[in-house]
Structure formats: C-alpha cells, structure tokens
C-alpha cells in the first residue's frame, strides 16, 4: 500500500504562536518551539515531521496563514 | 535515505496541497494571536481567487478590529464610516451592478451603530454579501460589552456579567434579518476547527454565486472568538465559544433559497 507522507513549512517570523494548529493536528506533528521569534512568540514548528500526513488541517485553521503543506505518496 | 532528505524530497512545487492565496497581500495581520478574523479573511480571499473575481470585487471595510482589512486583501476597497458599510455597499452595487460587492463588519459595527443600515439594506434586498463577525465583545476598544454579549458574560464594562434586566438581552441580528423578505441566503458559521472553516468557506462561495443571480442580500454570520477581550488563551477561547456562544448562536443555515431546499426555509437546522 502506498504510504502518504506530508510535510509542512511554517513561516516562523509571521507565526503568532496561538496553538490552534497544534490542537487541530490529528497526528501530533506540530509542537510549539521553546524559543521565540523576533516578535516574541513561541512559534509552531513540525516537531515530529515523520508523522505528517499532509491533511492541511493546520494550514486551514491558521489565522495568519503561515503554513504551507506538501503531500506525496511513496 | 535519511529522514532529513526524505522531508526535502516532499517539499517540491508538484507536491503542494495548500498555500496561502495570492489575493492576500502578504502583510502581517494586525490581529491578536488566534483571532478568527485572520481565518475569515483567508477563506474569503480563497473564494475570491477560486471564483476568478479578484478584479471584479469591491469590498467595504468597517470600523473595528478589521478596520485595516483593505491592507490585507488585494482587491478594490472602500472604507466606510462606522456602521455605514451596507449603505455604502448599496451605492456601489447600484452604480456598478456588474461588480461583486461585499461588506465585512464586526458586531460593534453591524449590530450596534449600524443596526439601521444593516436592517434596511437587508429589507430592501440589496444584492450584496454581508459578512458579520460576532465575537460578543468590542474587541478593538478594549473588550467592552456589545449588543451581542451573552447574559452573564463578563466584559470591561460589565465586570459582574451582563445583567439582562438592566442591559437587555443579546441581539441576534442574523435571526432578525432572516425574517426579512429581502434576504436570500442567511447562515451562521464559525472558523475555529478545520471542519467549520470548510463549511464557512462553502457558505461564502454560495453567497458569491447567489449574487450573480441578483435575488437579494446574502448574510453570513461568523461566530468568532476574542482571546484578548475574553482574557483566555486562543485554544481556551475556542472551547469557551463552543460551550457558551454556540448554544445561544446555533450554527447552521437560517434561510436557504426556497427553490433549493423548500423544507429548510422555516426550519433552521443545526449543522455543527
């Protein structure tokens, strides 16, 4: 069976760290960083990138539209 | 293949499934973290992009948190005086009937100072789309009580909670305009989960298509959060909204075109 792999790219400097993406991720890919961006927000990043299935849930709910999603079958 | 190369292999233009639309200007949004305004802007921009209406759209921006909306969507804009967006949109649509015209208003703009304009525009059946963001509070000015504030809800001007005996009951603008014959499509949506965002986007797309039919006002209420005004984290505010706002402002279509679904018109259905 083909396995679906996804990947997200977060625009870290625009992220405001609201955590809405983290709770909407079905696989627990996203976590909040321990360090802050230039605006002082704890930004979201793909902490477990291997779990990503490219469902784009995080990107759909992101209020600031900072997430880009890629998906492929391998 | 190492894991790092694996990820890089996936990030290629041909594998792209979601990217911010070009109708968004790329400026950093002026909203607080987790605010539903940003999500609503994005789905509105996506619908305008997907329907190919970028050069045919004229938006009317309000006064409130979203006052700088004209900075964020790359379409034609007109800034309205406080609450007067539906009146201005009426003029624009009557002068340029081939354009797609919409207003975007918060609850302070639409349900407080602009109540008359909203009700009369809907009553005249102006062929415009009105997007109404309802977060139950005046967000921009510091979280004061709004007409839509829930009974018992604390705000900076009702620190012991809204007392309905003294301050009246919350105003359900969407239910009011749904009773007017001028409205064609009236719905209440939210944008706090992926499923709700998809439903809200579908509703906006429907309203855009109905405007081409020239049958009346399309009114979309988005029940939203105000993490700063409610003094909660964004995730907590979304949960609070589900527990408290949705029972009072139930999601779903309040008025759908009769020819599409006759039994639903008098029977508001919950779809959350």
mmCIF file of C-alpha atoms in Angstrom:
data_model
loop_
_atom_site.group_PDB
_atom_site.id
_atom_site.type_symbol
_atom_site.label_atom_id
_atom_site.label_comp_id
_atom_site.label_asym_id
_atom_site.label_seq_id
_atom_site.Cartn_x
_atom_site.Cartn_y
_atom_site.Cartn_z
ATOM 1 C CA UNK A 1 0.000 0.000 0.000
ATOM 2 C CA UNK A 2 1.241 3.380 -0.898
ATOM 3 C CA UNK A 3 2.105 5.421 2.132
ATOM 4 C CA UNK A 4 1.104 9.049 2.249
ATOM 5 C CA UNK A 5 3.766 11.390 3.509
ATOM 6 C CA UNK A 6 3.268 15.055 4.147
ATOM 7 C CA UNK A 7 5.377 17.962 5.147
ATOM 8 C CA UNK A 8 4.674 21.465 6.383
ATOM 9 C CA UNK A 9 6.668 24.644 6.160
ATOM 10 C CA UNK A 10 5.935 27.271 8.809
ATOM 11 C CA UNK A 11 6.724 30.930 8.202
ATOM 12 C CA UNK A 12 8.264 31.258 11.649
ATOM 13 C CA UNK A 13 8.561 35.052 11.710
ATOM 14 C CA UNK A 14 4.855 35.554 10.966
ATOM 15 C CA UNK A 15 3.629 32.862 13.394
ATOM 16 C CA UNK A 16 1.902 34.292 16.479
ATOM 17 C CA UNK A 17 2.006 31.079 18.494
ATOM 18 C CA UNK A 18 -1.753 30.740 19.038
ATOM 19 C CA UNK A 19 -1.514 26.900 19.167
ATOM 20 C CA UNK A 20 -4.720 26.433 17.137
ATOM 21 C CA UNK A 21 -2.764 24.365 14.575
ATOM 22 C CA UNK A 22 -1.299 22.177 17.300
ATOM 23 C CA UNK A 23 -4.704 21.108 18.655
ATOM 24 C CA UNK A 24 -6.160 20.557 15.181
ATOM 25 C CA UNK A 25 -3.288 18.301 14.010
ATOM 26 C CA UNK A 26 -4.604 14.694 14.038
ATOM 27 C CA UNK A 27 -1.148 13.102 14.279
ATOM 28 C CA UNK A 28 0.682 15.324 16.773
ATOM 29 C CA UNK A 29 3.177 16.573 14.209
ATOM 30 C CA UNK A 30 3.188 20.174 15.391
ATOM 31 C CA UNK A 31 4.580 21.483 18.656
ATOM 32 C CA UNK A 32 5.420 24.920 19.920
ATOM 33 C CA UNK A 33 9.082 25.904 19.950
ATOM 34 C CA UNK A 34 10.956 26.509 23.201
ATOM 35 C CA UNK A 35 12.447 29.676 21.754
ATOM 36 C CA UNK A 36 10.735 32.764 20.411
ATOM 37 C CA UNK A 37 10.745 34.502 17.035
ATOM 38 C CA UNK A 38 11.630 38.175 16.570
ATOM 39 C CA UNK A 39 8.176 39.287 17.720
ATOM 40 C CA UNK A 40 8.499 37.233 20.907
ATOM 41 C CA UNK A 41 6.032 34.473 20.110
ATOM 42 C CA UNK A 42 6.685 30.776 20.743
ATOM 43 C CA UNK A 43 6.239 29.712 17.125
ATOM 44 C CA UNK A 44 4.798 26.441 15.826
ATOM 45 C CA UNK A 45 7.103 24.000 14.085
ATOM 46 C CA UNK A 46 6.889 20.374 12.861
ATOM 47 C CA UNK A 47 8.386 18.629 15.896
ATOM 48 C CA UNK A 48 7.595 15.141 14.566
ATOM 49 C CA UNK A 49 7.854 15.626 10.792
ATOM 50 C CA UNK A 50 7.655 11.872 10.096
ATOM 51 C CA UNK A 51 4.080 11.748 11.413
ATOM 52 C CA UNK A 52 2.754 14.369 8.980
ATOM 53 C CA UNK A 53 0.124 13.068 6.556
ATOM 54 C CA UNK A 54 -0.326 16.340 4.661
ATOM 55 C CA UNK A 55 -4.005 16.732 5.633
ATOM 56 C CA UNK A 56 -3.641 20.549 5.699
ATOM 57 C CA UNK A 57 -5.835 20.880 8.812
ATOM 58 C CA UNK A 58 -3.200 23.108 10.433
ATOM 59 C CA UNK A 59 -2.986 25.372 7.401
ATOM 60 C CA UNK A 60 -6.782 25.647 7.114
ATOM 61 C CA UNK A 61 -7.272 26.845 10.698
ATOM 62 C CA UNK A 62 -4.162 29.016 10.927
ATOM 63 C CA UNK A 63 -5.481 32.565 11.451
ATOM 64 C CA UNK A 64 -2.338 34.081 9.992
ATOM 65 C CA UNK A 65 -1.963 31.680 7.081
ATOM 66 C CA UNK A 66 1.671 30.924 7.823
ATOM 67 C CA UNK A 67 1.632 27.200 6.989
ATOM 68 C CA UNK A 68 2.321 25.703 3.556
ATOM 69 C CA UNK A 69 1.554 21.996 3.094
ATOM 70 C CA UNK A 70 3.091 19.423 0.769
ATOM 71 C CA UNK A 71 1.937 15.842 0.275
ATOM 72 C CA UNK A 72 3.173 12.871 -1.715
ATOM 73 C CA UNK A 73 2.758 9.088 -1.995
ATOM 74 C CA UNK A 74 5.834 6.965 -1.501
ATOM 75 C CA UNK B 1 17.591 7.827 2.611
ATOM 76 C CA UNK B 2 17.950 9.848 5.773
ATOM 77 C CA UNK B 3 14.927 11.487 7.360
ATOM 78 C CA UNK B 4 16.103 14.985 6.535
ATOM 79 C CA UNK B 5 16.445 14.180 2.833
ATOM 80 C CA UNK B 6 13.016 12.499 2.985
ATOM 81 C CA UNK B 7 11.388 15.724 4.108
ATOM 82 C CA UNK B 8 13.237 17.737 1.479
ATOM 83 C CA UNK B 9 12.046 15.278 -1.177
ATOM 84 C CA UNK B 10 8.432 16.044 -0.220
ATOM 85 C CA UNK B 11 8.805 19.827 -0.312
ATOM 86 C CA UNK B 12 8.545 20.336 -4.055
ATOM 87 C CA UNK B 13 6.148 22.525 -6.053
ATOM 88 C CA UNK B 14 4.397 19.486 -7.568
ATOM 89 C CA UNK B 15 3.513 18.122 -4.115
ATOM 90 C CA UNK B 16 1.962 21.380 -2.909
ATOM 91 C CA UNK B 17 -1.501 20.895 -1.407
ATOM 92 C CA UNK B 18 -2.057 24.137 0.477
ATOM 93 C CA UNK B 19 -0.531 27.551 0.139
ATOM 94 C CA UNK B 20 -1.760 30.971 1.127
ATOM 95 C CA UNK B 21 -3.684 32.515 -1.761
ATOM 96 C CA UNK B 22 -2.245 35.363 -3.826
ATOM 97 C CA UNK B 23 -5.272 37.544 -3.047
ATOM 98 C CA UNK B 24 -3.813 38.022 0.447
ATOM 99 C CA UNK B 25 -1.270 40.836 0.211
ATOM 100 C CA UNK B 26 1.308 39.214 2.479
ATOM 101 C CA UNK B 27 1.229 41.969 5.078
ATOM 102 C CA UNK B 28 1.317 40.723 8.669
ATOM 103 C CA UNK B 29 -2.236 40.719 10.035
ATOM 104 C CA UNK B 30 -2.859 43.216 12.813
ATOM 105 C CA UNK B 31 -4.904 40.775 14.911
ATOM 106 C CA UNK B 32 -4.171 39.125 18.231
ATOM 107 C CA UNK B 33 -2.913 35.515 18.150
ATOM 108 C CA UNK B 34 -5.728 33.052 17.439
ATOM 109 C CA UNK B 35 -8.280 35.618 16.259
ATOM 110 C CA UNK B 36 -10.944 34.322 13.875
ATOM 111 C CA UNK B 37 -10.641 37.440 11.701
ATOM 112 C CA UNK B 38 -7.469 36.116 10.057
ATOM 113 C CA UNK B 39 -9.068 32.797 9.140
ATOM 114 C CA UNK B 40 -12.150 34.543 7.759
ATOM 115 C CA UNK B 41 -10.006 36.906 5.665
ATOM 116 C CA UNK B 42 -8.137 33.946 4.238
ATOM 117 C CA UNK B 43 -11.213 31.895 3.267
ATOM 118 C CA UNK B 44 -12.805 34.998 1.748
ATOM 119 C CA UNK B 45 -9.623 35.613 -0.268
ATOM 120 C CA UNK B 46 -9.544 31.974 -1.341
ATOM 121 C CA UNK B 47 -13.135 32.088 -2.596
ATOM 122 C CA UNK B 48 -12.468 35.344 -4.497
ATOM 123 C CA UNK B 49 -9.363 33.746 -6.018
ATOM 124 C CA UNK B 50 -11.057 30.461 -6.925
ATOM 125 C CA UNK B 51 -14.073 32.210 -8.457
ATOM 126 C CA UNK B 52 -11.732 34.430 -10.501
ATOM 127 C CA UNK B 53 -13.256 37.635 -9.125
ATOM 128 C CA UNK B 54 -10.136 39.442 -7.917
ATOM 129 C CA UNK B 55 -10.526 42.313 -10.398
ATOM 130 C CA UNK B 56 -14.345 42.286 -10.163
ATOM 131 C CA UNK B 57 -14.670 42.590 -6.393
ATOM 132 C CA UNK B 58 -15.255 45.733 -4.354
ATOM 133 C CA UNK B 59 -15.124 45.285 -0.595
ATOM 134 C CA UNK B 60 -16.368 47.717 2.019
ATOM 135 C CA UNK B 61 -14.264 47.636 5.156
ATOM 136 C CA UNK B 62 -15.716 48.536 8.545
ATOM 137 C CA UNK B 63 -14.605 50.267 11.698
ATOM 138 C CA UNK B 64 -13.452 47.889 14.411
ATOM 139 C CA UNK B 65 -10.626 45.393 14.677
ATOM 140 C CA UNK B 66 -10.856 44.721 10.944
ATOM 141 C CA UNK B 67 -10.570 48.421 10.038
ATOM 142 C CA UNK B 68 -7.280 47.738 8.246
ATOM 143 C CA UNK B 69 -8.819 44.964 6.156
ATOM 144 C CA UNK B 70 -8.092 46.925 2.972
ATOM 145 C CA UNK B 71 -4.394 46.333 3.669
ATOM 146 C CA UNK B 72 -4.726 42.562 3.675
ATOM 147 C CA UNK B 73 -6.791 41.608 0.606
ATOM 148 C CA UNK B 74 -5.539 42.658 -2.805
ATOM 149 C CA UNK B 75 -8.892 43.820 -4.233
ATOM 150 C CA UNK B 76 -10.667 47.170 -4.588
ATOM 151 C CA UNK B 77 -11.804 48.645 -1.288
ATOM 152 C CA UNK B 78 -13.788 51.460 0.175
ATOM 153 C CA UNK B 79 -13.567 52.321 3.840
ATOM 154 C CA UNK B 80 -16.963 53.126 5.371
ATOM 155 C CA UNK B 81 -17.892 55.378 8.267
ATOM 156 C CA UNK B 82 -18.674 53.451 11.443
ATOM 157 C CA UNK B 83 -21.664 51.166 10.796
ATOM 158 C CA UNK B 84 -22.450 52.583 7.357
ATOM 159 C CA UNK B 85 -20.899 49.806 5.278
ATOM 160 C CA UNK B 86 -24.235 48.356 3.986
ATOM 161 C CA UNK B 87 -25.366 51.845 2.895
ATOM 162 C CA UNK B 88 -22.093 52.402 1.059
ATOM 163 C CA UNK B 89 -22.243 48.933 -0.481
ATOM 164 C CA UNK B 90 -25.780 49.704 -1.662
ATOM 165 C CA UNK B 91 -24.493 52.736 -3.536
ATOM 166 C CA UNK B 92 -21.545 50.845 -5.020
ATOM 167 C CA UNK B 93 -23.708 47.937 -6.171
ATOM 168 C CA UNK B 94 -26.332 50.219 -7.697
ATOM 169 C CA UNK B 95 -23.721 52.239 -9.592
ATOM 170 C CA UNK B 96 -21.623 49.244 -10.639
ATOM 171 C CA UNK B 97 -24.104 46.347 -10.792
ATOM 172 C CA UNK B 98 -21.688 44.023 -12.615
ATOM 173 C CA UNK B 99 -19.170 44.070 -9.739
ATOM 174 C CA UNK B 100 -19.190 41.672 -6.789
ATOM 175 C CA UNK B 101 -19.771 43.798 -3.697
ATOM 176 C CA UNK B 102 -19.493 42.733 -0.083
ATOM 177 C CA UNK B 103 -19.168 44.267 3.362
ATOM 178 C CA UNK B 104 -17.179 42.833 6.236
ATOM 179 C CA UNK B 105 -18.293 44.002 9.667
ATOM 180 C CA UNK B 106 -17.884 43.170 13.309
ATOM 181 C CA UNK B 107 -20.603 43.154 15.933
ATOM 182 C CA UNK B 108 -19.880 46.681 17.131
ATOM 183 C CA UNK B 109 -20.172 47.960 13.586
ATOM 184 C CA UNK B 110 -23.091 45.875 12.310
ATOM 185 C CA UNK B 111 -25.148 45.159 15.422
ATOM 186 C CA UNK B 112 -24.651 48.392 17.391
ATOM 187 C CA UNK B 113 -24.037 51.625 15.477
ATOM 188 C CA UNK B 114 -25.002 50.161 12.098
ATOM 189 C CA UNK B 115 -28.201 48.320 13.062
ATOM 190 C CA UNK B 116 -30.417 50.589 10.977
ATOM 191 C CA UNK B 117 -28.221 50.418 7.883
ATOM 192 C CA UNK B 118 -27.980 46.647 8.130
ATOM 193 C CA UNK B 119 -31.679 46.016 8.625
ATOM 194 C CA UNK B 120 -32.719 48.458 5.916
ATOM 195 C CA UNK B 121 -30.167 47.156 3.394
ATOM 196 C CA UNK B 122 -31.429 43.618 4.062
ATOM 197 C CA UNK B 123 -35.052 44.780 3.941
ATOM 198 C CA UNK B 124 -34.508 46.462 0.580
ATOM 199 C CA UNK B 125 -32.929 43.226 -0.590
ATOM 200 C CA UNK B 126 -29.772 44.900 -1.813
ATOM 201 C CA UNK B 127 -27.801 42.487 -3.918
ATOM 202 C CA UNK B 128 -24.707 42.440 -1.687
ATOM 203 C CA UNK B 129 -22.978 39.983 0.620
ATOM 204 C CA UNK B 130 -22.627 40.934 4.285
ATOM 205 C CA UNK B 131 -20.084 39.098 6.428
ATOM 206 C CA UNK B 132 -20.771 39.613 10.116
ATOM 207 C CA UNK B 133 -18.089 38.633 12.636
ATOM 208 C CA UNK B 134 -19.727 38.087 16.023
ATOM 209 C CA UNK B 135 -17.393 37.705 18.989
ATOM 210 C CA UNK B 136 -19.762 39.106 21.615
ATOM 211 C CA UNK B 137 -17.492 41.966 22.627
ATOM 212 C CA UNK B 138 -15.978 45.239 21.408
ATOM 213 C CA UNK B 139 -12.510 43.863 20.746
ATOM 214 C CA UNK B 140 -10.654 46.891 19.396
ATOM 215 C CA UNK B 141 -11.602 49.394 22.087
ATOM 216 C CA UNK B 142 -10.705 47.128 24.998
ATOM 217 C CA UNK B 143 -13.347 44.448 25.491
ATOM 218 C CA UNK B 144 -16.438 46.486 26.373
ATOM 219 C CA UNK B 145 -19.934 44.991 26.377
ATOM 220 C CA UNK B 146 -21.515 44.744 22.925
ATOM 221 C CA UNK B 147 -25.179 44.175 21.991
ATOM 222 C CA UNK B 148 -24.172 40.565 21.286
ATOM 223 C CA UNK B 149 -22.533 39.954 24.693
ATOM 224 C CA UNK B 150 -24.085 36.877 26.315
ATOM 225 C CA UNK B 151 -26.154 37.101 29.526
ATOM 226 C CA UNK B 152 -23.787 36.878 32.491
ATOM 227 C CA UNK B 153 -20.718 37.339 30.294
ATOM 228 C CA UNK B 154 -18.010 39.476 31.826
ATOM 229 C CA UNK B 155 -16.561 42.377 29.896
ATOM 230 C CA UNK B 156 -14.705 45.527 30.921
ATOM 231 C CA UNK B 157 -17.990 47.485 31.174
ATOM 232 C CA UNK B 158 -19.961 44.591 32.723
ATOM 233 C CA UNK B 159 -17.429 43.294 35.268
ATOM 234 C CA UNK B 160 -20.086 41.312 37.164
ATOM 235 C CA UNK B 161 -21.516 39.832 33.996
ATOM 236 C CA UNK B 162 -24.236 41.168 31.685
ATOM 237 C CA UNK B 163 -27.397 41.729 33.704
ATOM 238 C CA UNK B 164 -30.264 41.323 31.239
ATOM 239 C CA UNK B 165 -32.678 43.260 33.489
ATOM 240 C CA UNK B 166 -30.533 46.358 33.233
ATOM 241 C CA UNK B 167 -28.681 45.906 29.935
ATOM 242 C CA UNK B 168 -31.151 43.952 27.838
ATOM 243 C CA UNK B 169 -30.775 40.690 26.003
ATOM 244 C CA UNK B 170 -28.162 39.857 23.358
ATOM 245 C CA UNK B 171 -29.224 40.866 19.880
ATOM 246 C CA UNK B 172 -29.495 38.049 17.351
ATOM 247 C CA UNK B 173 -29.010 40.086 14.199
ATOM 248 C CA UNK B 174 -28.849 37.040 11.955
ATOM 249 C CA UNK B 175 -32.233 35.783 13.184
ATOM 250 C CA UNK B 176 -33.710 39.250 12.662
ATOM 251 C CA UNK B 177 -32.513 39.623 9.067
ATOM 252 C CA UNK B 178 -33.566 36.039 8.263
ATOM 253 C CA UNK B 179 -37.186 37.084 8.828
ATOM 254 C CA UNK B 180 -36.936 39.908 6.273
ATOM 255 C CA UNK B 181 -38.177 39.119 2.764
ATOM 256 C CA UNK B 182 -35.206 40.924 1.174
ATOM 257 C CA UNK B 183 -32.609 38.376 2.278
ATOM 258 C CA UNK B 184 -31.886 35.437 0.006
ATOM 259 C CA UNK B 185 -29.374 33.387 1.977
ATOM 260 C CA UNK B 186 -28.743 33.710 5.721
ATOM 261 C CA UNK B 187 -26.378 31.436 7.585
ATOM 262 C CA UNK B 188 -24.330 31.256 10.768
ATOM 263 C CA UNK B 189 -20.911 29.615 10.706
ATOM 264 C CA UNK B 190 -17.673 29.536 12.683
ATOM 265 C CA UNK B 191 -13.980 29.186 11.835
ATOM 266 C CA UNK B 192 -12.397 27.561 14.886
ATOM 267 C CA UNK B 193 -11.898 23.985 13.590
ATOM 268 C CA UNK B 194 -10.892 22.682 10.135
ATOM 269 C CA UNK B 195 -14.405 21.262 9.538
ATOM 270 C CA UNK B 196 -16.077 24.556 10.454
ATOM 271 C CA UNK B 197 -13.652 26.523 8.274
ATOM 272 C CA UNK B 198 -14.597 24.316 5.312
ATOM 273 C CA UNK B 199 -18.322 24.845 5.977
ATOM 274 C CA UNK B 200 -17.849 28.597 6.311
ATOM 275 C CA UNK B 201 -15.883 28.696 3.066
ATOM 276 C CA UNK B 202 -18.672 26.782 1.336
ATOM 277 C CA UNK B 203 -21.201 29.303 2.659
ATOM 278 C CA UNK B 204 -19.148 32.244 1.348
ATOM 279 C CA UNK B 205 -18.813 30.515 -2.031
ATOM 280 C CA UNK B 206 -22.606 30.037 -2.175
ATOM 281 C CA UNK B 207 -23.174 33.701 -1.346
ATOM 282 C CA UNK B 208 -20.745 34.745 -4.098
ATOM 283 C CA UNK B 209 -22.620 32.595 -6.605
ATOM 284 C CA UNK B 210 -26.047 33.808 -5.434
ATOM 285 C CA UNK B 211 -25.013 37.408 -6.014
ATOM 286 C CA UNK B 212 -24.731 36.622 -9.723
ATOM 287 C CA UNK B 213 -28.436 35.641 -9.659
ATOM 288 C CA UNK B 214 -29.395 39.106 -8.342
ATOM 289 C CA UNK B 215 -32.001 37.815 -5.882
ATOM 290 C CA UNK B 216 -31.255 39.632 -2.626
ATOM 291 C CA UNK B 217 -28.901 40.052 0.298
ATOM 292 C CA UNK B 218 -26.696 37.195 1.432
ATOM 293 C CA UNK B 219 -25.882 37.449 5.127
ATOM 294 C CA UNK B 220 -23.173 35.300 6.704
ATOM 295 C CA UNK B 221 -22.543 35.469 10.432
ATOM 296 C CA UNK B 222 -19.246 34.028 11.630
ATOM 297 C CA UNK B 223 -19.309 33.300 15.362
ATOM 298 C CA UNK B 224 -15.735 34.090 16.355
ATOM 299 C CA UNK B 225 -13.549 34.312 19.404
ATOM 300 C CA UNK B 226 -11.776 37.214 21.078
ATOM 301 C CA UNK B 227 -8.962 35.709 23.150
ATOM 302 C CA UNK B 228 -7.742 39.130 24.327
ATOM 303 C CA UNK B 229 -11.183 40.507 25.172
ATOM 304 C CA UNK B 230 -12.330 37.312 26.827
ATOM 305 C CA UNK B 231 -8.970 37.064 28.680
ATOM 306 C CA UNK B 232 -8.263 33.486 27.615
ATOM 307 C CA UNK B 233 -5.713 31.647 25.515
ATOM 308 C CA UNK B 234 -6.821 31.116 21.889
ATOM 309 C CA UNK B 235 -7.456 27.383 22.441
ATOM 310 C CA UNK B 236 -9.418 28.045 25.663
ATOM 311 C CA UNK B 237 -11.427 30.760 23.941
ATOM 312 C CA UNK B 238 -12.403 28.327 21.171
ATOM 313 C CA UNK B 239 -13.592 25.834 23.789
ATOM 314 C CA UNK B 240 -15.471 28.567 25.656
ATOM 315 C CA UNK B 241 -17.076 29.625 22.396
ATOM 316 C CA UNK B 242 -18.260 26.057 21.739
ATOM 317 C CA UNK B 243 -19.656 25.742 25.267
ATOM 318 C CA UNK B 244 -21.275 29.188 25.614
ATOM 319 C CA UNK B 245 -21.642 31.011 22.305
ATOM 320 C CA UNK B 246 -22.987 28.127 20.203
ATOM 321 C CA UNK B 247 -25.992 27.335 22.451
ATOM 322 C CA UNK B 248 -27.096 30.980 22.092
ATOM 323 C CA UNK B 249 -25.967 31.411 18.485
ATOM 324 C CA UNK B 250 -26.538 27.939 16.980
ATOM 325 C CA UNK B 251 -24.632 27.263 13.768
ATOM 326 C CA UNK B 252 -26.391 26.416 10.556
ATOM 327 C CA UNK B 253 -28.446 27.866 7.717
ATOM 328 C CA UNK B 254 -31.275 30.141 8.834
ATOM 329 C CA UNK B 255 -32.594 30.858 5.385
ATOM 330 C CA UNK B 256 -31.797 28.996 2.202
ATOM 331 C CA UNK B 257 -33.204 29.763 -1.230
ATOM 332 C CA UNK B 258 -36.670 28.219 -1.497
ATOM 333 C CA UNK B 259 -36.068 26.591 -4.879
ATOM 334 C CA UNK B 260 -33.053 24.741 -3.492
ATOM 335 C CA UNK B 261 -34.425 23.256 -0.320
ATOM 336 C CA UNK B 262 -38.061 24.089 0.433
ATOM 337 C CA UNK B 263 -38.420 22.307 3.777
ATOM 338 C CA UNK B 264 -35.392 24.038 5.309
ATOM 339 C CA UNK B 265 -36.592 27.582 4.905
ATOM 340 C CA UNK B 266 -38.731 27.725 8.020
ATOM 341 C CA UNK B 267 -36.752 25.138 9.900
ATOM 342 C CA UNK B 268 -33.290 26.325 10.959
ATOM 343 C CA UNK B 269 -31.055 23.309 11.106
ATOM 344 C CA UNK B 270 -28.065 22.803 13.330
ATOM 345 C CA UNK B 271 -25.043 21.549 11.459
ATOM 346 C CA UNK B 272 -22.193 21.653 13.968
#
